mmCIF file of C-alpha atoms in Angstrom:
data_model
loop_
_atom_site.group_PDB
_atom_site.id
_atom_site.type_symbol
_atom_site.label_atom_id
_atom_site.label_comp_id
_atom_site.label_asym_id
_atom_site.label_seq_id
_atom_site.Cartn_x
_atom_site.Cartn_y
_atom_site.Cartn_z
ATOM 1 C CA UNK I 1 46.908 161.756 74.143
ATOM 2 C CA UNK I 2 47.492 159.854 77.289
ATOM 3 C CA UNK I 3 50.281 157.266 77.513
ATOM 4 C CA UNK I 4 49.736 153.894 79.178
ATOM 5 C CA UNK I 5 51.938 152.689 81.932
ATOM 6 C CA UNK I 6 52.605 149.000 82.426
ATOM 7 C CA UNK I 7 53.077 147.439 85.799
ATOM 8 C CA UNK I 8 55.610 144.637 85.727
ATOM 9 C CA UNK I 9 55.414 141.591 88.011
ATOM 10 C CA UNK I 10 58.272 142.903 90.061
ATOM 11 C CA UNK I 11 56.358 146.074 90.803
ATOM 12 C CA UNK I 12 58.472 148.301 88.583
ATOM 13 C CA UNK I 13 56.701 150.661 86.224
ATOM 14 C CA UNK I 14 57.604 151.610 82.737
ATOM 15 C CA UNK I 15 56.837 150.931 79.132
ATOM 16 C CA UNK I 16 58.177 147.516 78.048
ATOM 17 C CA UNK I 17 60.211 147.136 81.242
ATOM 18 C CA UNK I 18 61.646 143.706 81.856
ATOM 19 C CA UNK I 19 63.270 142.024 84.912
ATOM 20 C CA UNK I 20 66.092 140.789 82.730
ATOM 21 C CA UNK I 21 69.381 142.606 82.859
ATOM 22 C CA UNK I 22 71.248 144.049 79.998
ATOM 23 C CA UNK I 23 71.432 141.665 77.070
ATOM 24 C CA UNK I 24 68.951 139.272 78.749
ATOM 25 C CA UNK I 25 71.608 138.027 81.226
ATOM 26 C CA UNK I 26 69.997 136.403 84.195
ATOM 27 C CA UNK I 27 73.269 135.586 86.102
ATOM 28 C CA UNK I 28 73.335 137.044 89.672
ATOM 29 C CA UNK I 29 75.629 139.939 90.283
ATOM 30 C CA UNK I 30 79.117 138.987 91.385
ATOM 31 C CA UNK I 31 79.896 139.024 95.117
ATOM 32 C CA UNK I 32 83.331 140.456 95.841
ATOM 33 C CA UNK I 33 83.200 138.997 99.364
ATOM 34 C CA UNK I 34 82.944 135.401 98.032
ATOM 35 C CA UNK I 35 86.083 135.818 95.954
ATOM 36 C CA UNK I 36 87.988 137.196 98.916
ATOM 37 C CA UNK I 37 86.792 134.284 101.076
ATOM 38 C CA UNK I 38 87.988 131.828 98.484
ATOM 39 C CA UNK I 39 91.392 133.503 98.346
ATOM 40 C CA UNK I 40 91.689 133.386 102.147
ATOM 41 C CA UNK I 41 90.823 129.668 102.141
ATOM 42 C CA UNK I 42 93.391 129.012 99.395
ATOM 43 C CA UNK I 43 96.011 130.994 101.364
ATOM 44 C CA UNK I 44 95.242 129.032 104.510
ATOM 45 C CA UNK I 45 95.500 125.729 102.614
ATOM 46 C CA UNK I 46 98.905 126.592 101.130
ATOM 47 C CA UNK I 47 100.101 127.817 104.581
ATOM 48 C CA UNK I 48 99.229 124.468 106.095
ATOM 49 C CA UNK I 49 100.801 122.563 103.183
ATOM 50 C CA UNK I 50 103.948 124.651 103.090
ATOM 51 C CA UNK I 51 105.914 122.757 105.796
ATOM 52 C CA UNK I 52 105.341 119.484 104.001
ATOM 53 C CA UNK I 53 106.245 120.973 100.620
ATOM 54 C CA UNK I 54 109.479 122.442 102.021
ATOM 55 C CA UNK I 55 110.457 119.149 103.742
ATOM 56 C CA UNK I 56 109.617 117.235 100.562
ATOM 57 C CA UNK I 57 111.763 119.520 98.385
ATOM 58 C CA UNK I 58 114.687 119.505 100.826
ATOM 59 C CA UNK I 59 114.769 115.901 101.883
ATOM 60 C CA UNK I 60 113.267 114.084 98.871
ATOM 61 C CA UNK I 61 113.159 116.012 95.630
ATOM 62 C CA UNK I 62 116.594 117.596 95.932
ATOM 63 C CA UNK I 63 118.522 114.424 96.928
ATOM 64 C CA UNK I 64 116.863 112.560 94.020
ATOM 65 C CA UNK I 65 117.809 115.236 91.556
ATOM 66 C CA UNK I 66 121.311 115.514 92.999
ATOM 67 C CA UNK I 67 121.864 111.769 92.970
ATOM 68 C CA UNK I 68 120.654 111.639 89.322
ATOM 69 C CA UNK I 69 123.184 114.319 88.368
ATOM 70 C CA UNK I 70 125.832 112.486 90.419
ATOM 71 C CA UNK I 71 125.272 109.263 88.437
ATOM 72 C CA UNK I 72 126.637 111.016 85.373
ATOM 73 C CA UNK I 73 129.723 112.331 87.078
ATOM 74 C CA UNK I 74 132.916 110.954 88.569
ATOM 75 C CA UNK I 75 132.037 112.181 92.050
ATOM 76 C CA UNK I 76 134.079 110.635 94.876
ATOM 77 C CA UNK I 77 134.428 111.471 98.559
ATOM 78 C CA UNK I 78 137.181 113.910 97.826
ATOM 79 C CA UNK I 79 134.758 116.027 95.746
ATOM 80 C CA UNK I 80 132.277 116.782 98.478
ATOM 81 C CA UNK I 81 134.028 120.099 99.261
ATOM 82 C CA UNK I 82 134.036 121.072 95.551
ATOM 83 C CA UNK I 83 130.873 119.572 94.082
ATOM 84 C CA UNK I 84 131.000 121.770 91.017
ATOM 85 C CA UNK I 85 134.513 120.696 90.087
ATOM 86 C CA UNK I 86 133.514 117.152 89.112
ATOM 87 C CA UNK I 87 133.717 115.864 85.515
ATOM 88 C CA UNK I 88 130.717 114.737 83.513
ATOM 89 C CA UNK I 89 131.351 111.133 82.402
ATOM 90 C CA UNK I 90 128.034 110.395 80.699
ATOM 91 C CA UNK I 91 127.056 106.762 80.914
ATOM 92 C CA UNK I 92 130.476 105.529 82.042
ATOM 93 C CA UNK I 93 129.220 104.717 85.530
ATOM 94 C CA UNK I 94 126.357 102.610 84.183
ATOM 95 C CA UNK I 95 128.798 100.765 81.870
ATOM 96 C CA UNK I 96 131.228 100.264 84.795
ATOM 97 C CA UNK I 97 128.374 98.847 86.951
ATOM 98 C CA UNK I 98 127.296 96.286 84.351
ATOM 99 C CA UNK I 99 130.942 95.324 83.720
ATOM 100 C CA UNK I 100 131.574 94.759 87.463
ATOM 101 C CA UNK I 101 131.440 90.978 88.072
ATOM 102 C CA UNK I 102 130.414 91.429 91.674
ATOM 103 C CA UNK I 103 127.471 93.681 90.664
ATOM 104 C CA UNK I 104 126.385 91.186 88.103
ATOM 105 C CA UNK I 105 126.583 88.488 90.805
ATOM 106 C CA UNK I 106 124.540 90.610 93.092
ATOM 107 C CA UNK I 107 121.867 90.966 90.369
ATOM 108 C CA UNK I 108 121.637 87.174 90.033
ATOM 109 C CA UNK I 109 121.488 86.784 93.834
ATOM 110 C CA UNK I 110 118.682 89.380 94.023
ATOM 111 C CA UNK I 111 116.803 87.655 91.204
ATOM 112 C CA UNK I 112 117.117 84.308 93.023
ATOM 113 C CA UNK I 113 115.924 85.946 96.249
ATOM 114 C CA UNK I 114 112.886 87.447 94.612
ATOM 115 C CA UNK I 115 111.861 84.465 92.427
ATOM 116 C CA UNK I 116 111.979 82.013 95.353
ATOM 117 C CA UNK I 117 111.195 84.364 98.241
ATOM 118 C CA UNK I 118 108.117 86.133 96.931
ATOM 119 C CA UNK I 119 106.018 83.035 96.169
ATOM 120 C CA UNK I 120 107.131 81.368 99.404
ATOM 121 C CA UNK I 121 106.217 84.464 101.463
ATOM 122 C CA UNK I 122 102.852 84.799 99.760
ATOM 123 C CA UNK I 123 102.084 81.111 100.242
ATOM 124 C CA UNK I 124 102.918 81.328 103.928
ATOM 125 C CA UNK I 125 100.853 84.485 104.287
ATOM 126 C CA UNK I 126 97.841 83.030 102.478
ATOM 127 C CA UNK I 127 97.975 79.782 104.431
ATOM 128 C CA UNK I 128 98.099 81.678 107.753
ATOM 129 C CA UNK I 129 95.210 83.907 106.647
ATOM 130 C CA UNK I 130 93.044 80.957 105.584
ATOM 131 C CA UNK I 131 93.815 79.239 108.939
ATOM 132 C CA UNK I 132 92.834 82.327 110.883
ATOM 133 C CA UNK I 133 89.724 82.870 108.799
ATOM 134 C CA UNK I 134 88.385 79.306 108.683
ATOM 135 C CA UNK I 135 90.383 76.920 110.860
ATOM 136 C CA UNK I 136 91.424 78.656 114.080
ATOM 137 C CA UNK I 137 88.418 79.619 116.180
ATOM 138 C CA UNK I 138 89.948 79.895 119.671
ATOM 139 C CA UNK I 139 92.540 82.464 120.597
ATOM 140 C CA UNK I 140 92.417 83.861 117.069
ATOM 141 C CA UNK I 141 93.681 87.244 118.193
ATOM 142 C CA UNK I 142 96.656 85.654 119.971
ATOM 143 C CA UNK I 143 97.626 83.700 116.818
ATOM 144 C CA UNK I 144 97.279 86.832 114.698
ATOM 145 C CA UNK I 145 99.578 88.627 117.024
ATOM 146 C CA UNK I 146 102.056 85.795 117.079
ATOM 147 C CA UNK I 147 102.128 85.630 113.236
ATOM 148 C CA UNK I 148 102.639 89.365 112.897
ATOM 149 C CA UNK I 149 105.210 89.801 115.740
ATOM 150 C CA UNK I 150 108.268 88.983 113.536
ATOM 151 C CA UNK I 151 107.372 91.937 111.204
ATOM 152 C CA UNK I 152 107.812 94.467 114.039
ATOM 153 C CA UNK I 153 110.800 92.678 115.666
ATOM 154 C CA UNK I 154 114.257 94.181 115.282
ATOM 155 C CA UNK I 155 116.346 92.529 112.552
ATOM 156 C CA UNK I 156 119.155 92.125 115.099
ATOM 157 C CA UNK I 157 116.957 90.054 117.407
ATOM 158 C CA UNK I 158 115.738 88.018 114.356
ATOM 159 C CA UNK I 159 119.349 87.436 113.281
ATOM 160 C CA UNK I 160 120.284 86.167 116.730
ATOM 161 C CA UNK I 161 117.443 83.654 116.682
ATOM 162 C CA UNK I 162 118.052 82.461 113.125
ATOM 163 C CA UNK I 163 121.827 82.151 113.644
ATOM 164 C CA UNK I 164 120.927 79.589 116.337
ATOM 165 C CA UNK I 165 118.430 77.880 114.121
ATOM 166 C CA UNK I 166 120.757 77.648 111.145
ATOM 167 C CA UNK I 167 123.890 76.726 113.118
ATOM 168 C CA UNK I 168 125.601 73.667 111.532
ATOM 169 C CA UNK I 169 126.380 71.510 114.543
ATOM 170 C CA UNK I 170 123.904 72.458 117.197
ATOM 171 C CA UNK I 171 121.243 74.366 115.314
ATOM 172 C CA UNK I 172 117.563 73.416 115.763
ATOM 173 C CA UNK I 173 116.910 72.836 112.014
ATOM 174 C CA UNK I 174 119.827 70.481 111.589
ATOM 175 C CA UNK I 175 119.016 68.724 114.869
ATOM 176 C CA UNK I 176 115.487 68.027 113.612
ATOM 177 C CA UNK I 177 116.850 66.874 110.233
ATOM 178 C CA UNK I 178 119.224 64.524 112.073
ATOM 179 C CA UNK I 179 116.295 62.877 113.867
ATOM 180 C CA UNK I 180 115.082 61.590 110.483
ATOM 181 C CA UNK I 181 118.549 60.592 109.285
ATOM 182 C CA UNK I 182 119.341 63.676 107.158
ATOM 183 C CA UNK I 183 122.746 65.338 107.539
ATOM 184 C CA UNK I 184 121.911 69.038 107.598
ATOM 185 C CA UNK I 185 123.980 71.420 105.490
ATOM 186 C CA UNK I 186 126.179 74.251 106.605
ATOM 187 C CA UNK I 187 123.436 76.854 106.087
ATOM 188 C CA UNK I 188 125.465 80.048 106.440
ATOM 189 C CA UNK I 189 128.920 78.691 105.470
ATOM 190 C CA UNK I 190 128.120 76.861 102.216
ATOM 191 C CA UNK I 191 127.707 79.099 99.158
ATOM 192 C CA UNK I 192 125.017 76.725 97.872
ATOM 193 C CA UNK I 193 122.871 76.868 101.037
ATOM 194 C CA UNK I 194 123.452 80.445 102.360
ATOM 195 C CA UNK I 195 120.821 82.024 100.138
ATOM 196 C CA UNK I 196 118.136 79.429 100.926
ATOM 197 C CA UNK I 197 118.821 80.034 104.585
ATOM 198 C CA UNK I 198 118.290 83.772 104.128
ATOM 199 C CA UNK I 199 115.107 83.143 102.161
ATOM 200 C CA UNK I 200 113.695 81.092 104.930
ATOM 201 C CA UNK I 201 114.480 83.757 107.415
ATOM 202 C CA UNK I 202 113.019 86.586 105.283
ATOM 203 C CA UNK I 203 109.879 84.664 104.525
ATOM 204 C CA UNK I 204 109.317 83.906 108.200
ATOM 205 C CA UNK I 205 109.958 87.507 109.095
ATOM 206 C CA UNK I 206 107.771 89.149 106.450
ATOM 207 C CA UNK I 207 104.755 86.871 105.825
ATOM 208 C CA UNK I 208 102.788 88.587 108.663
ATOM 209 C CA UNK I 209 102.139 91.692 106.598
ATOM 210 C CA UNK I 210 100.703 89.713 103.720
ATOM 211 C CA UNK I 211 98.688 87.634 106.167
ATOM 212 C CA UNK I 212 96.862 90.725 107.523
ATOM 213 C CA UNK I 213 96.044 91.878 103.987
ATOM 214 C CA UNK I 214 94.913 88.440 102.807
ATOM 215 C CA UNK I 215 92.743 88.071 105.909
ATOM 216 C CA UNK I 216 90.943 91.279 105.087
ATOM 217 C CA UNK I 217 90.430 90.099 101.502
ATOM 218 C CA UNK I 218 89.075 86.704 102.700
ATOM 219 C CA UNK I 219 86.600 88.348 105.007
ATOM 220 C CA UNK I 220 85.302 90.435 102.139
ATOM 221 C CA UNK I 221 84.386 87.306 100.056
ATOM 222 C CA UNK I 222 80.590 86.862 100.161
ATOM 223 C CA UNK I 223 79.747 83.784 102.163
ATOM 224 C CA UNK I 224 76.652 83.128 100.089
ATOM 225 C CA UNK I 225 78.884 82.104 97.129
ATOM 226 C CA UNK I 226 80.470 79.374 99.203
ATOM 227 C CA UNK I 227 77.056 78.218 100.395
ATOM 228 C CA UNK I 228 75.693 78.019 96.874
ATOM 229 C CA UNK I 229 78.824 76.111 95.665
ATOM 230 C CA UNK I 230 78.572 73.681 98.623
ATOM 231 C CA UNK I 231 74.930 72.979 97.743
ATOM 232 C CA UNK I 232 76.053 72.220 94.190
ATOM 233 C CA UNK I 233 78.517 69.666 95.531
ATOM 234 C CA UNK I 234 81.758 71.632 95.406
ATOM 235 C CA UNK I 235 84.347 70.663 97.939
ATOM 236 C CA UNK I 236 86.522 72.895 100.102
ATOM 237 C CA UNK I 237 89.435 72.926 97.669
ATOM 238 C CA UNK I 238 87.125 73.596 94.626
ATOM 239 C CA UNK I 239 85.439 76.494 96.449
ATOM 240 C CA UNK I 240 88.854 77.907 97.371
ATOM 241 C CA UNK I 241 90.188 77.526 93.817
ATOM 242 C CA UNK I 242 87.154 78.709 91.865
ATOM 243 C CA UNK I 243 85.672 81.269 94.232
ATOM 244 C CA UNK I 244 88.147 82.564 96.796
ATOM 245 C CA UNK I 245 91.243 82.842 94.581
ATOM 246 C CA UNK I 246 89.542 84.692 91.711
ATOM 247 C CA UNK I 247 88.012 87.194 94.166
ATOM 248 C CA UNK I 248 91.393 87.607 95.843
ATOM 249 C CA UNK I 249 93.118 88.616 92.602
ATOM 250 C CA UNK I 250 93.356 92.373 93.454
ATOM 251 C CA UNK I 251 94.760 91.399 96.859
ATOM 252 C CA UNK I 252 97.214 88.987 95.331
ATOM 253 C CA UNK I 253 98.349 91.783 92.996
ATOM 254 C CA UNK I 254 98.894 94.216 95.843
ATOM 255 C CA UNK I 255 100.784 91.758 97.997
ATOM 256 C CA UNK I 256 102.966 90.439 95.212
ATOM 257 C CA UNK I 257 103.929 93.962 94.091
ATOM 258 C CA UNK I 258 104.758 95.259 97.564
ATOM 259 C CA UNK I 259 106.639 92.034 98.468
ATOM 260 C CA UNK I 260 108.634 92.026 95.264
ATOM 261 C CA UNK I 261 109.531 95.696 95.654
ATOM 262 C CA UNK I 262 110.788 95.002 99.160
ATOM 263 C CA UNK I 263 112.731 91.891 98.189
ATOM 264 C CA UNK I 264 114.367 93.577 95.177
ATOM 265 C CA UNK I 265 115.900 95.966 97.661
ATOM 266 C CA UNK I 266 116.732 93.410 100.374
ATOM 267 C CA UNK I 267 119.679 94.506 102.435
ATOM 268 C CA UNK I 268 119.251 93.786 106.125
ATOM 269 C CA UNK I 269 119.265 89.948 105.891
ATOM 270 C CA UNK I 270 122.721 89.507 104.213
ATOM 271 C CA UNK I 271 124.137 92.489 106.137
ATOM 272 C CA UNK I 272 123.478 91.060 109.557
ATOM 273 C CA UNK I 273 123.687 87.301 108.791
ATOM 274 C CA UNK I 274 126.486 86.759 106.251
ATOM 275 C CA UNK I 275 127.905 90.213 105.253
ATOM 276 C CA UNK I 276 127.363 89.078 101.657
ATOM 277 C CA UNK I 277 129.345 85.884 101.934
ATOM 278 C CA UNK I 278 130.435 83.212 101.605
ATOM 279 C CA UNK I 279 132.150 84.064 98.288
ATOM 280 C CA UNK I 280 129.588 86.826 97.544
ATOM 281 C CA UNK I 281 126.834 84.196 97.367
ATOM 282 C CA UNK I 282 124.401 86.340 99.310
ATOM 283 C CA UNK I 283 125.432 89.880 98.401
ATOM 284 C CA UNK I 284 122.482 91.869 96.985
ATOM 285 C CA UNK I 285 122.337 94.849 94.664
ATOM 286 C CA UNK I 286 121.405 97.133 97.584
ATOM 287 C CA UNK I 287 124.203 95.839 99.762
ATOM 288 C CA UNK I 288 126.832 96.213 97.001
ATOM 289 C CA UNK I 289 125.561 99.717 96.251
ATOM 290 C CA UNK I 290 125.831 100.509 99.963
ATOM 291 C CA UNK I 291 129.392 99.297 99.978
ATOM 292 C CA UNK I 292 130.270 101.516 96.989
ATOM 293 C CA UNK I 293 128.929 104.489 98.945
ATOM 294 C CA UNK I 294 131.139 103.438 101.791
ATOM 295 C CA UNK I 295 134.154 103.234 99.448
ATOM 296 C CA UNK I 296 133.473 106.857 98.433
ATOM 297 C CA UNK I 297 132.416 105.981 94.875
ATOM 298 C CA UNK I 298 129.388 108.227 94.913
ATOM 299 C CA UNK I 299 128.955 108.520 91.141
ATOM 300 C CA UNK I 300 129.125 104.748 90.637
ATOM 301 C CA UNK I 301 126.839 104.065 93.643
ATOM 302 C CA UNK I 302 124.267 106.583 92.355
ATOM 303 C CA UNK I 303 124.262 104.856 88.969
ATOM 304 C CA UNK I 304 123.722 101.476 90.669
ATOM 305 C CA UNK I 305 120.833 102.977 92.649
ATOM 306 C CA UNK I 306 119.051 104.095 89.451
ATOM 307 C CA UNK I 307 119.663 100.670 87.898
ATOM 308 C CA UNK I 308 117.840 99.148 90.911
ATOM 309 C CA UNK I 309 115.073 101.740 90.469
ATOM 310 C CA UNK I 310 114.567 100.804 86.755
ATOM 311 C CA UNK I 311 114.542 97.095 87.583
ATOM 312 C CA UNK I 312 111.927 97.599 90.311
ATOM 313 C CA UNK I 313 109.780 99.701 87.905
ATOM 314 C CA UNK I 314 110.012 96.994 85.210
ATOM 315 C CA UNK I 315 109.180 94.142 87.524
ATOM 316 C CA UNK I 316 106.245 96.078 88.952
ATOM 317 C CA UNK I 317 104.913 96.800 85.469
ATOM 318 C CA UNK I 318 105.151 93.105 84.503
ATOM 319 C CA UNK I 319 103.292 92.059 87.675
ATOM 320 C CA UNK I 320 100.477 94.547 86.941
ATOM 321 C CA UNK I 321 100.264 93.259 83.412
ATOM 322 C CA UNK I 322 100.103 89.623 84.425
ATOM 323 C CA UNK I 323 97.766 89.902 87.450
ATOM 324 C CA UNK I 324 95.531 92.716 86.433
ATOM 325 C CA UNK I 325 94.277 91.311 83.173
ATOM 326 C CA UNK I 326 91.331 89.465 84.800
ATOM 327 C CA UNK I 327 90.585 91.839 87.686
#
């Protein structure tokens, strides 16, 4: 009896032979070289990222962890040589911070600065952006540079200029007010007017950043929407209110959050202009925390720093909730 031999499509001979592997698995055989190549790529990636990781751990992560631990201790300048000999005081530093009348005053000053300064800065930035986008056609680049220059100017130079502008007797602002019969206030010497003076300076100095961002947002608004609204009889203000502003909502969210975060930590303006005076009317949370570090109260200052962090986080969350609902 003769046996038949089948020829498979792959050219192999044998009874009932099949191109499938054992168990019908059609997966290709593993390539050891591919795994080694992936491991080399991963090693190269970690090698390139290692310097950043080390710098982040040493100069960011470790100081944050150390300051958090310090906020629960009575660490002072004398304890720097013996950091493990400090006593754990729990929440005493946080209680002491909130019971400090100057810190509470600094919280109110910071809230005043943010509530008034953020809308004013955003309004100035949006007005400048609209002017550059629609109104100013000649020398637009020069105006853009001029509006943004205060942002990159040294705070010391800005302080020199604004000290002259806000000077009581010979300052430019009071001189202009005198032309119209208004007796200008003592901007930097009166506790009631010192903070408005700083807000004016800060808004002038910082609106350029928001202007650049708003200008990019305005240029992304489709012009056909304005044309269609104009054909329907909508005026310039109606088009701005019902078309431009709704489409700028994500940009408004970004600018408001970044501006508020910066103003909640404002330090340079009172430091160079008033040193927190008069009568602590311009001292901010960041400035008072800085002074506590200078006094050697490291535990208390660390607790104040984390209070500022929590406040910034809460305000940011509220802004996201209010402005992101209709985005």
